[in-house]
């Protein structure tokens, strides 16, 4: 059966890293006859330039037809002056909500070869293997009302609304409990239940769900403490579940534990396991088009696509092993480079993964 993969390079370093991930997936596809069929479309600033909108209808309909979507990144200074509703980021948010991709899995895994690239001491981060389960289609990102209003006084007021209903909390909770069950059986739910009613409800629903998962040990932590604990002793965590905004922030923090934001892949899944996959980082305008970006988070996101959307565990594992091989060979893009390792660019890194892949297929 043919499976459609849609590539959405987007902006900034997006095209640089997608080119490498596409080559790696293409190689696996050919060698293993995976039956993947590749498509490509515009999103974000690139789509604004070409079609006047960050998420053209054509892109959305091709996204609906794809079994898996691999996105680079969107956004950049060129579009920062636009109104919120017209910005490149809306393209990404529109894909997430339009496809119902509520479950965002962000695995922060430290490759042993990168212990020295982490900003924490090797003995604190070694063995790091955390899964952040972030709710992706609700919370303050999507809550209504929102906007900027002019008050009677003439002063303006910005409004966003933080809301979750019980079923939204329960469905992301289930994903997290199921994930914890398949890992080390520990789940930490992160909230601000001491201040925000919405997260007090979140905590109640998680407690309620826990009765269905007696094999999973549930704990709770306030987000401020969690931000601190992640850098104090990250290995205390197994699976973390949290809302949209806390998950956004904590996953960037967790990324740095793995050596670089350029190492963290992600999957965003809906109820039917259709998925959009993307590195957790942004479009890095400061290094775009300079052959400096680390393509590994994107290549690893491609591996997650093969695993979660297509059930191709063998090919996914082979790509992950190939990434491990190039790190073992000492190849490093600037973000993970340290003394005694070999500095390479985006292309050379991608090509090295592609050659290493052959030994695992
Ligand atoms: P960013 O993640 O783009 O960059 C932060 C820092 O990390 C920069 O110094 C950048 O050079 C570095 N970096 C990021 N990815 C890297 C990689 N693969 N290799 C090496 N270094 C890397 O975050 P930002 O600067 O806050 O945002 C820039 C733009 O990206 C904004 O327009 C923002 O809205 C957008 N953004 C998009 C996504 C997405 O598309 N998923 C995610 C985050 C930010
Ligand atoms: C991410 C990004 C996005 C988010 C932005 C670009 C909309 O930061 O994927 O982490 O906040 O979810
Ligand atoms: Mn983010």
mmCIF file of C-alpha atoms and ligand atoms in Angstrom:
data_model
loop_
_atom_site.group_PDB
_atom_site.id
_atom_site.type_symbol
_atom_site.label_atom_id
_atom_site.label_comp_id
_atom_site.label_asym_id
_atom_site.label_seq_id
_atom_site.Cartn_x
_atom_site.Cartn_y
_atom_site.Cartn_z
ATOM 1 C CA UNK A 1 0.000 0.000 0.000
ATOM 2 C CA UNK A 2 1.302 3.459 -0.872
ATOM 3 C CA UNK A 3 1.677 5.878 2.009
ATOM 4 C CA UNK A 4 1.779 9.581 1.298
ATOM 5 C CA UNK A 5 4.373 11.756 3.050
ATOM 6 C CA UNK A 6 3.944 15.524 2.819
ATOM 7 C CA UNK A 7 7.015 17.705 3.314
ATOM 8 C CA UNK A 8 6.428 21.263 4.491
ATOM 9 C CA UNK A 9 9.843 22.978 4.572
ATOM 10 C CA UNK A 10 8.538 26.395 5.673
ATOM 11 C CA UNK A 11 10.952 29.194 6.498
ATOM 12 C CA UNK A 12 14.470 29.995 7.709
ATOM 13 C CA UNK A 13 16.431 26.792 8.249
ATOM 14 C CA UNK A 14 13.275 24.780 7.415
ATOM 15 C CA UNK A 15 14.319 24.097 3.783
ATOM 16 C CA UNK A 16 17.931 23.314 4.860
ATOM 17 C CA UNK A 17 16.919 20.616 7.335
ATOM 18 C CA UNK A 18 13.992 19.190 5.380
ATOM 19 C CA UNK A 19 16.278 18.612 2.393
ATOM 20 C CA UNK A 20 18.431 16.335 4.543
ATOM 21 C CA UNK A 21 15.528 14.519 6.192
ATOM 22 C CA UNK A 22 13.882 13.985 2.815
ATOM 23 C CA UNK A 23 17.089 12.459 1.441
ATOM 24 C CA UNK A 24 17.398 10.097 4.416
ATOM 25 C CA UNK A 25 13.742 9.018 4.194
ATOM 26 C CA UNK A 26 14.064 8.664 0.415
ATOM 27 C CA UNK A 27 17.047 6.375 0.857
ATOM 28 C CA UNK A 28 15.241 4.179 3.394
ATOM 29 C CA UNK A 29 12.201 4.144 1.120
ATOM 30 C CA UNK A 30 14.213 2.907 -1.848
ATOM 31 C CA UNK A 31 16.353 0.375 -0.029
ATOM 32 C CA UNK A 32 13.493 -1.146 1.967
ATOM 33 C CA UNK A 33 10.742 -0.642 -0.630
ATOM 34 C CA UNK A 34 8.615 1.066 2.006
ATOM 35 C CA UNK A 35 6.111 2.282 -0.596
ATOM 36 C CA UNK A 36 6.284 5.912 0.504
ATOM 37 C CA UNK A 37 5.125 8.505 -1.956
ATOM 38 C CA UNK A 38 6.518 12.039 -1.461
ATOM 39 C CA UNK A 39 4.658 15.321 -1.819
ATOM 40 C CA UNK A 40 5.688 18.878 -0.896
ATOM 41 C CA UNK A 41 3.749 22.074 -0.178
ATOM 42 C CA UNK A 42 4.065 25.592 1.168
ATOM 43 C CA UNK A 43 3.396 26.770 4.699
ATOM 44 C CA UNK A 44 4.245 29.793 6.836
ATOM 45 C CA UNK A 45 6.099 32.802 5.459
ATOM 46 C CA UNK A 46 6.949 30.953 2.240
ATOM 47 C CA UNK A 47 3.228 30.457 1.638
ATOM 48 C CA UNK A 48 2.449 34.088 2.517
ATOM 49 C CA UNK A 49 4.909 35.177 -0.184
ATOM 50 C CA UNK A 50 3.597 32.779 -2.821
ATOM 51 C CA UNK A 51 -0.107 32.581 -2.037
ATOM 52 C CA UNK A 52 -0.908 35.411 0.384
ATOM 53 C CA UNK A 53 -1.755 33.155 3.310
ATOM 54 C CA UNK A 54 0.243 31.042 5.774
ATOM 55 C CA UNK A 55 -1.938 27.989 5.213
ATOM 56 C CA UNK A 56 -3.253 27.837 1.634
ATOM 57 C CA UNK A 57 -6.270 25.584 0.997
ATOM 58 C CA UNK A 58 -4.120 23.516 -1.340
ATOM 59 C CA UNK A 59 -1.675 22.787 1.504
ATOM 60 C CA UNK A 60 -4.478 21.909 3.894
ATOM 61 C CA UNK A 61 -6.092 19.504 1.455
ATOM 62 C CA UNK A 62 -2.778 17.820 0.684
ATOM 63 C CA UNK A 63 -2.153 17.600 4.429
ATOM 64 C CA UNK A 64 -5.490 15.815 4.874
ATOM 65 C CA UNK A 65 -4.481 13.264 2.239
ATOM 66 C CA UNK A 66 -1.094 12.538 3.775
ATOM 67 C CA UNK A 67 -0.484 9.703 6.227
ATOM 68 C CA UNK A 68 2.412 11.659 7.668
ATOM 69 C CA UNK A 69 3.583 15.257 7.446
ATOM 70 C CA UNK A 70 7.148 16.420 8.077
ATOM 71 C CA UNK A 71 7.420 20.130 8.801
ATOM 72 C CA UNK A 72 10.629 22.164 9.027
ATOM 73 C CA UNK A 73 9.813 25.424 10.796
ATOM 74 C CA UNK A 74 7.866 28.611 10.189
ATOM 75 C CA UNK A 75 8.319 32.275 10.979
ATOM 76 C CA UNK A 76 10.972 34.939 10.814
ATOM 77 C CA UNK A 77 11.636 38.664 11.219
ATOM 78 C CA UNK A 78 10.264 39.409 7.763
ATOM 79 C CA UNK A 79 6.733 38.621 8.964
ATOM 80 C CA UNK A 80 6.945 39.756 12.606
ATOM 81 C CA UNK A 81 5.108 43.016 11.881
ATOM 82 C CA UNK A 82 2.014 41.194 10.591
ATOM 83 C CA UNK A 83 -1.141 40.958 12.653
ATOM 84 C CA UNK A 84 -1.388 37.813 14.752
ATOM 85 C CA UNK A 85 -4.028 36.240 12.492
ATOM 86 C CA UNK A 86 -1.828 36.615 9.395
ATOM 87 C CA UNK A 87 1.511 35.479 10.740
ATOM 88 C CA UNK A 88 3.427 32.392 9.525
ATOM 89 C CA UNK A 89 2.905 30.725 12.929
ATOM 90 C CA UNK A 90 -0.834 30.663 12.187
ATOM 91 C CA UNK A 91 -0.080 28.200 9.391
ATOM 92 C CA UNK A 92 1.371 25.770 11.879
ATOM 93 C CA UNK A 93 -1.384 26.327 14.441
ATOM 94 C CA UNK A 94 -4.001 25.910 11.696
ATOM 95 C CA UNK A 95 -2.546 22.544 10.696
ATOM 96 C CA UNK A 96 -2.513 21.387 14.322
ATOM 97 C CA UNK A 97 -6.105 22.397 15.020
ATOM 98 C CA UNK A 98 -7.445 21.574 11.543
ATOM 99 C CA UNK A 99 -6.120 18.023 11.722
ATOM 100 C CA UNK A 100 -6.978 17.612 15.408
ATOM 101 C CA UNK A 101 -3.354 16.895 16.361
ATOM 102 C CA UNK A 102 -3.910 17.173 20.101
ATOM 103 C CA UNK A 103 -1.167 14.828 21.322
ATOM 104 C CA UNK A 104 2.336 16.203 21.073
ATOM 105 C CA UNK A 105 5.118 13.790 21.997
ATOM 106 C CA UNK A 106 8.497 15.402 22.596
ATOM 107 C CA UNK A 107 11.127 12.869 23.643
ATOM 108 C CA UNK A 108 14.209 14.376 25.276
ATOM 109 C CA UNK A 109 16.846 11.691 24.965
ATOM 110 C CA UNK A 110 20.524 12.265 25.590
ATOM 111 C CA UNK A 111 22.790 10.398 23.211
ATOM 112 C CA UNK A 112 25.736 9.390 25.435
ATOM 113 C CA UNK A 113 28.123 10.915 22.870
ATOM 114 C CA UNK A 114 26.570 14.332 23.522
ATOM 115 C CA UNK A 115 26.889 14.398 27.317
ATOM 116 C CA UNK A 116 29.575 17.061 26.979
ATOM 117 C CA UNK A 117 27.414 19.229 24.721
ATOM 118 C CA UNK A 118 24.776 19.600 27.413
ATOM 119 C CA UNK A 119 24.903 22.727 29.517
ATOM 120 C CA UNK A 120 24.581 20.538 32.605
ATOM 121 C CA UNK A 121 27.362 18.428 34.068
ATOM 122 C CA UNK A 122 27.586 14.973 32.446
ATOM 123 C CA UNK A 123 26.879 13.215 35.771
ATOM 124 C CA UNK A 124 23.604 15.168 36.119
ATOM 125 C CA UNK A 125 22.295 14.509 32.594
ATOM 126 C CA UNK A 126 23.745 11.124 31.718
ATOM 127 C CA UNK A 127 21.052 8.542 31.028
ATOM 128 C CA UNK A 128 18.456 11.256 30.330
ATOM 129 C CA UNK A 129 15.342 9.821 28.709
ATOM 130 C CA UNK A 130 12.180 11.890 29.246
ATOM 131 C CA UNK A 131 8.982 11.985 27.233
ATOM 132 C CA UNK A 132 7.056 15.250 27.342
ATOM 133 C CA UNK A 133 3.409 14.819 26.400
ATOM 134 C CA UNK A 134 2.108 18.270 25.533
ATOM 135 C CA UNK A 135 -1.538 19.080 24.819
ATOM 136 C CA UNK A 136 -1.430 20.824 21.434
ATOM 137 C CA UNK A 137 -4.847 22.021 20.286
ATOM 138 C CA UNK A 138 -6.265 23.739 23.354
ATOM 139 C CA UNK A 139 -5.350 25.840 26.355
ATOM 140 C CA UNK A 140 -4.330 29.458 26.140
ATOM 141 C CA UNK A 141 -3.144 29.033 22.523
ATOM 142 C CA UNK A 142 -6.690 28.559 21.277
ATOM 143 C CA UNK A 143 -8.995 29.811 24.074
ATOM 144 C CA UNK A 144 -11.683 32.374 23.246
ATOM 145 C CA UNK A 145 -12.121 35.271 23.764
ATOM 146 C CA UNK A 146 -8.826 36.628 22.512
ATOM 147 C CA UNK A 147 -7.564 39.772 20.876
ATOM 148 C CA UNK A 148 -6.773 43.370 21.686
ATOM 149 C CA UNK A 149 -9.625 45.666 22.695
ATOM 150 C CA UNK A 150 -9.785 49.379 23.275
ATOM 151 C CA UNK A 151 -11.223 50.241 26.674
ATOM 152 C CA UNK A 152 -13.478 53.217 27.411
ATOM 153 C CA UNK A 153 -10.455 55.056 28.748
ATOM 154 C CA UNK A 154 -8.870 54.739 25.322
ATOM 155 C CA UNK A 155 -6.248 52.371 26.687
ATOM 156 C CA UNK A 156 -5.830 49.025 24.915
ATOM 157 C CA UNK A 157 -6.088 45.641 26.617
ATOM 158 C CA UNK A 158 -4.712 42.330 25.381
ATOM 159 C CA UNK A 159 -6.806 39.233 26.059
ATOM 160 C CA UNK A 160 -6.096 35.530 25.923
ATOM 161 C CA UNK A 161 -8.135 32.870 27.620
ATOM 162 C CA UNK A 162 -6.803 29.790 29.306
ATOM 163 C CA UNK A 163 -9.432 27.054 29.195
ATOM 164 C CA UNK A 164 -9.613 23.272 29.045
ATOM 165 C CA UNK A 165 -12.696 21.121 29.289
ATOM 166 C CA UNK A 166 -12.673 17.709 30.954
ATOM 167 C CA UNK A 167 -12.682 15.691 27.749
ATOM 168 C CA UNK A 168 -9.678 17.596 26.367
ATOM 169 C CA UNK A 169 -7.799 16.884 29.589
ATOM 170 C CA UNK A 170 -8.865 13.249 29.682
ATOM 171 C CA UNK A 171 -7.784 12.452 26.104
ATOM 172 C CA UNK A 172 -4.277 13.875 26.547
ATOM 173 C CA UNK A 173 -4.125 12.223 29.967
ATOM 174 C CA UNK A 174 -4.844 8.846 28.391
ATOM 175 C CA UNK A 175 -2.022 9.287 25.879
ATOM 176 C CA UNK A 176 0.324 10.110 28.756
ATOM 177 C CA UNK A 177 -0.784 7.202 30.977
ATOM 178 C CA UNK A 178 -0.496 4.772 28.045
ATOM 179 C CA UNK A 179 2.997 6.108 27.266
ATOM 180 C CA UNK A 180 4.081 5.802 30.895
ATOM 181 C CA UNK A 181 2.766 2.242 30.945
ATOM 182 C CA UNK A 182 5.053 1.393 27.996
ATOM 183 C CA UNK A 183 8.049 3.086 29.615
ATOM 184 C CA UNK A 184 9.035 3.191 33.295
ATOM 185 C CA UNK A 185 5.553 3.591 34.708
ATOM 186 C CA UNK A 186 6.018 7.062 36.136
ATOM 187 C CA UNK A 187 3.950 10.074 35.109
ATOM 188 C CA UNK A 188 4.356 13.609 36.384
ATOM 189 C CA UNK A 189 1.539 16.020 35.601
ATOM 190 C CA UNK A 190 2.654 19.635 35.568
ATOM 191 C CA UNK A 191 0.259 22.449 36.366
ATOM 192 C CA UNK A 192 -0.279 25.659 38.297
ATOM 193 C CA UNK A 193 -3.131 24.273 40.385
ATOM 194 C CA UNK A 194 -2.300 26.610 43.266
ATOM 195 C CA UNK A 195 -3.358 29.624 41.216
ATOM 196 C CA UNK A 196 -5.277 28.673 38.048
ATOM 197 C CA UNK A 197 -8.692 26.972 38.212
ATOM 198 C CA UNK A 198 -8.209 25.437 34.794
ATOM 199 C CA UNK A 199 -5.175 23.524 36.003
ATOM 200 C CA UNK A 200 -6.845 22.593 39.291
ATOM 201 C CA UNK A 201 -9.425 20.848 37.095
ATOM 202 C CA UNK A 202 -6.560 19.364 35.077
ATOM 203 C CA UNK A 203 -5.132 17.860 38.280
ATOM 204 C CA UNK A 204 -8.534 16.467 39.323
ATOM 205 C CA UNK A 205 -9.028 14.751 35.955
ATOM 206 C CA UNK A 206 -5.516 13.261 36.048
ATOM 207 C CA UNK A 207 -6.236 11.900 39.566
ATOM 208 C CA UNK A 208 -9.466 10.411 38.306
ATOM 209 C CA UNK A 209 -7.738 8.756 35.331
ATOM 210 C CA UNK A 210 -5.071 7.326 37.613
ATOM 211 C CA UNK A 211 -7.635 4.902 39.075
ATOM 212 C CA UNK A 212 -7.740 3.234 35.622
ATOM 213 C CA UNK A 213 -3.951 2.904 35.517
ATOM 214 C CA UNK A 214 -2.953 1.373 38.862
ATOM 215 C CA UNK A 215 0.363 0.292 37.315
ATOM 216 C CA UNK A 216 1.348 3.932 36.663
ATOM 217 C CA UNK A 217 2.620 6.086 39.495
ATOM 218 C CA UNK A 218 1.141 9.566 39.096
ATOM 219 C CA UNK A 219 2.672 12.645 40.692
ATOM 220 C CA UNK A 220 1.965 16.356 40.340
ATOM 221 C CA UNK A 221 4.272 19.336 40.240
ATOM 222 C CA UNK A 222 3.786 23.065 39.879
ATOM 223 C CA UNK A 223 5.301 24.384 36.686
ATOM 224 C CA UNK A 224 7.716 26.783 38.380
ATOM 225 C CA UNK A 225 9.164 23.982 40.466
ATOM 226 C CA UNK A 226 9.219 21.697 37.398
ATOM 227 C CA UNK A 227 11.302 24.239 35.472
ATOM 228 C CA UNK A 228 13.780 24.167 38.332
ATOM 229 C CA UNK A 229 13.726 20.374 38.843
ATOM 230 C CA UNK A 230 14.413 19.810 35.121
ATOM 231 C CA UNK A 231 17.824 21.402 35.474
ATOM 232 C CA UNK A 232 18.467 20.247 39.060
ATOM 233 C CA UNK A 233 17.825 16.537 38.586
ATOM 234 C CA UNK A 234 16.245 15.766 35.195
ATOM 235 C CA UNK A 235 16.523 12.013 35.646
ATOM 236 C CA UNK A 236 13.744 12.062 38.254
ATOM 237 C CA UNK A 237 11.291 12.347 35.315
ATOM 238 C CA UNK A 238 9.993 9.593 33.054
ATOM 239 C CA UNK A 239 6.828 10.900 31.338
ATOM 240 C CA UNK A 240 5.631 14.480 31.804
ATOM 241 C CA UNK A 241 2.125 15.562 30.824
ATOM 242 C CA UNK A 242 1.163 19.198 30.621
ATOM 243 C CA UNK A 243 -0.854 21.822 28.778
ATOM 244 C CA UNK A 244 -0.024 23.626 25.583
ATOM 245 C CA UNK A 245 1.968 26.604 26.843
ATOM 246 C CA UNK A 246 3.787 24.958 29.761
ATOM 247 C CA UNK A 247 4.712 22.121 27.381
ATOM 248 C CA UNK A 248 6.094 24.575 24.840
ATOM 249 C CA UNK A 249 8.359 26.182 27.398
ATOM 250 C CA UNK A 250 9.464 23.048 29.257
ATOM 251 C CA UNK A 251 10.293 21.209 26.034
ATOM 252 C CA UNK A 252 12.761 23.917 24.954
ATOM 253 C CA UNK A 253 14.318 23.642 28.405
ATOM 254 C CA UNK A 254 14.490 19.845 28.128
ATOM 255 C CA UNK A 255 16.001 20.171 24.653
ATOM 256 C CA UNK A 256 19.047 21.874 26.058
ATOM 257 C CA UNK A 257 19.629 18.922 28.375
ATOM 258 C CA UNK A 258 20.109 16.753 25.279
ATOM 259 C CA UNK A 259 22.901 19.016 24.059
ATOM 260 C CA UNK A 260 20.981 21.296 21.722
ATOM 261 C CA UNK A 261 17.547 22.393 20.619
ATOM 262 C CA UNK A 262 18.674 20.904 17.299
ATOM 263 C CA UNK A 263 18.367 17.391 18.762
ATOM 264 C CA UNK A 264 14.711 17.307 19.870
ATOM 265 C CA UNK A 265 12.192 15.689 17.501
ATOM 266 C CA UNK A 266 8.423 15.626 17.947
ATOM 267 C CA UNK A 267 5.224 13.963 16.852
ATOM 268 C CA UNK A 268 1.763 15.525 16.882
ATOM 269 C CA UNK A 269 -0.933 12.887 16.604
ATOM 270 C CA UNK A 270 -4.698 12.872 16.261
ATOM 271 C CA UNK A 271 -7.242 10.229 17.265
ATOM 272 C CA UNK A 272 -6.585 8.222 14.094
ATOM 273 C CA UNK A 273 -2.794 8.393 14.551
ATOM 274 C CA UNK A 274 -2.358 10.615 11.545
ATOM 275 C CA UNK A 275 0.620 12.692 12.441
ATOM 276 C CA UNK A 276 2.602 15.792 11.818
ATOM 277 C CA UNK A 277 6.265 15.561 12.758
ATOM 278 C CA UNK A 278 8.648 18.427 13.311
ATOM 279 C CA UNK A 279 11.770 19.424 15.180
ATOM 280 C CA UNK A 280 10.906 21.337 18.374
ATOM 281 C CA UNK A 281 13.061 24.286 17.383
ATOM 282 C CA UNK A 282 12.097 27.243 15.226
ATOM 283 C CA UNK A 283 13.267 28.666 11.927
ATOM 284 C CA UNK A 284 16.566 29.977 13.411
ATOM 285 C CA UNK A 285 16.753 33.026 11.107
ATOM 286 C CA UNK A 286 20.233 33.793 12.457
ATOM 287 C CA UNK A 287 21.722 30.734 10.698
ATOM 288 C CA UNK A 288 19.257 30.152 7.833
ATOM 289 C CA UNK A 289 20.748 29.162 4.483
ATOM 290 C CA UNK A 290 24.274 29.018 5.910
ATOM 291 C CA UNK A 291 24.712 25.242 6.120
ATOM 292 C CA UNK A 292 24.978 25.555 9.909
ATOM 293 C CA UNK A 293 21.698 24.117 11.191
ATOM 294 C CA UNK A 294 21.610 20.764 12.909
ATOM 295 C CA UNK A 295 19.339 18.517 10.816
ATOM 296 C CA UNK A 296 19.217 15.667 13.350
ATOM 297 C CA UNK A 297 15.988 16.695 15.143
ATOM 298 C CA UNK A 298 14.255 16.722 11.752
ATOM 299 C CA UNK A 299 15.779 13.414 10.657
ATOM 300 C CA UNK A 300 14.721 11.903 14.004
ATOM 301 C CA UNK A 301 11.234 13.369 13.509
ATOM 302 C CA UNK A 302 11.162 11.478 10.199
ATOM 303 C CA UNK A 303 11.977 8.301 12.127
ATOM 304 C CA UNK A 304 9.102 9.030 14.524
ATOM 305 C CA UNK A 305 6.797 9.360 11.501
ATOM 306 C CA UNK A 306 7.781 5.922 10.229
ATOM 307 C CA UNK A 307 7.129 4.464 13.693
ATOM 308 C CA UNK A 308 3.908 6.201 14.767
ATOM 309 C CA UNK A 309 2.059 6.827 11.520
ATOM 310 C CA UNK A 310 3.217 3.882 9.396
ATOM 311 C CA UNK A 311 4.221 1.212 11.941
ATOM 312 C CA UNK A 312 7.626 0.841 10.212
ATOM 313 C CA UNK A 313 9.578 0.143 13.382
ATOM 314 C CA UNK A 314 12.524 -1.447 11.569
ATOM 315 C CA UNK A 315 13.173 1.542 9.316
ATOM 316 C CA UNK A 316 12.625 3.995 12.192
ATOM 317 C CA UNK A 317 15.123 2.163 14.391
ATOM 318 C CA UNK A 318 17.643 2.029 11.521
ATOM 319 C CA UNK A 319 17.533 5.828 11.134
ATOM 320 C CA UNK A 320 17.973 6.298 14.889
ATOM 321 C CA UNK A 321 20.972 3.941 14.863
ATOM 322 C CA UNK A 322 22.460 5.842 11.916
ATOM 323 C CA UNK A 323 22.184 9.087 13.887
ATOM 324 C CA UNK A 324 23.929 7.413 16.809
ATOM 325 C CA UNK A 325 26.683 6.235 14.420
ATOM 326 C CA UNK A 326 27.477 9.710 13.114
ATOM 327 C CA UNK A 327 27.650 11.039 16.647
ATOM 328 C CA UNK A 328 29.960 8.160 17.500
ATOM 329 C CA UNK A 329 32.117 9.100 14.482
ATOM 330 C CA UNK A 330 32.520 12.506 16.142
ATOM 331 C CA UNK A 331 30.661 14.581 13.541
ATOM 332 C CA UNK A 332 29.097 17.725 14.997
ATOM 333 C CA UNK A 333 27.206 20.733 13.661
ATOM 334 C CA UNK A 334 28.189 24.002 15.413
ATOM 335 C CA UNK A 335 25.425 23.786 18.051
ATOM 336 C CA UNK A 336 26.766 20.478 19.451
ATOM 337 C CA UNK A 337 30.424 20.971 18.626
ATOM 338 C CA UNK A 338 33.022 20.726 21.374
ATOM 339 C CA UNK A 339 36.747 20.173 21.488
ATOM 340 C CA UNK A 340 37.949 16.921 19.985
ATOM 341 C CA UNK A 341 34.976 16.529 17.641
ATOM 342 C CA UNK A 342 34.723 17.283 13.936
ATOM 343 C CA UNK A 343 32.803 20.377 12.855
ATOM 344 C CA UNK A 344 30.503 19.744 9.873
ATOM 345 C CA UNK A 345 27.657 21.573 8.147
ATOM 346 C CA UNK A 346 24.008 20.673 7.673
ATOM 347 C CA UNK A 347 24.613 18.880 4.369
ATOM 348 C CA UNK A 348 27.616 16.873 5.501
ATOM 349 C CA UNK A 349 25.695 15.795 8.611
ATOM 350 C CA UNK A 350 22.717 14.671 6.526
ATOM 351 C CA UNK A 351 24.952 12.837 4.067
ATOM 352 C CA UNK A 352 26.762 11.075 6.915
ATOM 353 C CA UNK A 353 23.461 9.821 8.352
ATOM 354 C CA UNK A 354 22.457 8.634 4.895
ATOM 355 C CA UNK A 355 25.671 6.598 4.458
ATOM 356 C CA UNK A 356 25.512 5.215 7.997
ATOM 357 C CA UNK A 357 21.966 4.100 7.295
ATOM 358 C CA UNK A 358 23.183 1.491 4.804
ATOM 359 C CA UNK A 359 24.776 -0.577 7.556
ATOM 360 C CA UNK A 360 21.451 -0.826 9.400
ATOM 361 C CA UNK A 361 19.035 -1.544 6.543
HETATM 362 P P1 LIG B 1 14.584 29.198 17.303
HETATM 363 O O1 LIG B 1 14.374 27.816 17.835
HETATM 364 O O2 LIG B 1 14.338 29.393 15.881
HETATM 365 O O3 LIG B 1 16.097 29.641 17.624
HETATM 366 C C1 LIG B 1 16.608 29.758 18.932
HETATM 367 C C2 LIG B 1 18.131 29.560 18.891
HETATM 368 O O4 LIG B 1 18.414 28.182 18.636
HETATM 369 C C3 LIG B 1 18.824 30.345 17.781
HETATM 370 O O5 LIG B 1 20.071 30.778 18.225
HETATM 371 C C4 LIG B 1 19.007 29.316 16.666
HETATM 372 O O6 LIG B 1 20.104 29.564 15.816
HETATM 373 C C5 LIG B 1 19.199 28.034 17.470
HETATM 374 N N1 LIG B 1 18.708 26.858 16.718
HETATM 375 C C6 LIG B 1 17.418 26.508 16.510
HETATM 376 N N2 LIG B 1 17.349 25.402 15.758
HETATM 377 C C7 LIG B 1 18.615 25.029 15.504
HETATM 378 C C8 LIG B 1 19.200 23.959 14.770
HETATM 379 N N3 LIG B 1 18.469 23.019 14.144
HETATM 380 N N4 LIG B 1 20.553 23.895 14.705
HETATM 381 C C9 LIG B 1 21.307 24.803 15.331
HETATM 382 N N5 LIG B 1 20.826 25.843 16.040
HETATM 383 C C10 LIG B 1 19.485 25.950 16.116
HETATM 384 O O7 LIG B 1 13.673 30.159 18.203
HETATM 385 P P2 LIG B 1 13.377 31.740 18.056
HETATM 386 O O8 LIG B 1 14.620 32.446 17.651
HETATM 387 O O9 LIG B 1 12.690 32.093 19.282
HETATM 388 O O10 LIG B 1 12.312 31.825 16.872
HETATM 389 C C11 LIG B 1 12.639 32.124 15.519
HETATM 390 C C12 LIG B 1 11.388 31.990 14.660
HETATM 391 O O11 LIG B 1 10.968 30.627 14.635
HETATM 392 C C13 LIG B 1 10.189 32.781 15.170
HETATM 393 O O12 LIG B 1 9.553 33.326 14.059
HETATM 394 C C14 LIG B 1 9.332 31.745 15.840
HETATM 395 O O13 LIG B 1 7.970 32.064 15.860
HETATM 396 C C15 LIG B 1 9.586 30.552 14.987
HETATM 397 N N6 LIG B 1 9.365 29.251 15.642
HETATM 398 C C16 LIG B 1 8.812 28.279 14.863
HETATM 399 C C17 LIG B 1 8.662 27.003 15.360
HETATM 400 C C18 LIG B 1 8.060 25.956 14.494
HETATM 401 O O14 LIG B 1 7.895 26.180 13.310
HETATM 402 N N7 LIG B 1 7.744 24.800 15.011
HETATM 403 C C19 LIG B 1 9.104 26.716 16.656
HETATM 404 C C20 LIG B 1 9.678 27.724 17.418
HETATM 405 C C21 LIG B 1 9.823 29.001 16.897
HETATM 406 C C1 LIG B 2 6.737 24.992 18.874
HETATM 407 C C2 LIG B 2 6.663 26.456 18.502
HETATM 408 C C3 LIG B 2 5.223 26.839 18.207
HETATM 409 C C4 LIG B 2 4.437 26.661 19.499
HETATM 410 C C5 LIG B 2 4.986 28.236 17.629
HETATM 411 C C6 LIG B 2 5.889 28.551 16.477
HETATM 412 C C7 LIG B 2 3.563 28.405 17.231
HETATM 413 O O1 LIG B 2 7.237 27.242 19.504
HETATM 414 O O2 LIG B 2 6.310 24.148 18.069
HETATM 415 O O3 LIG B 2 7.261 24.670 19.941
HETATM 416 O O4 LIG B 2 4.441 27.565 20.353
HETATM 417 O O5 LIG B 2 3.813 25.617 19.659
HETATM 418 MN MN1 LIG B 3 8.254 26.095 21.040
#
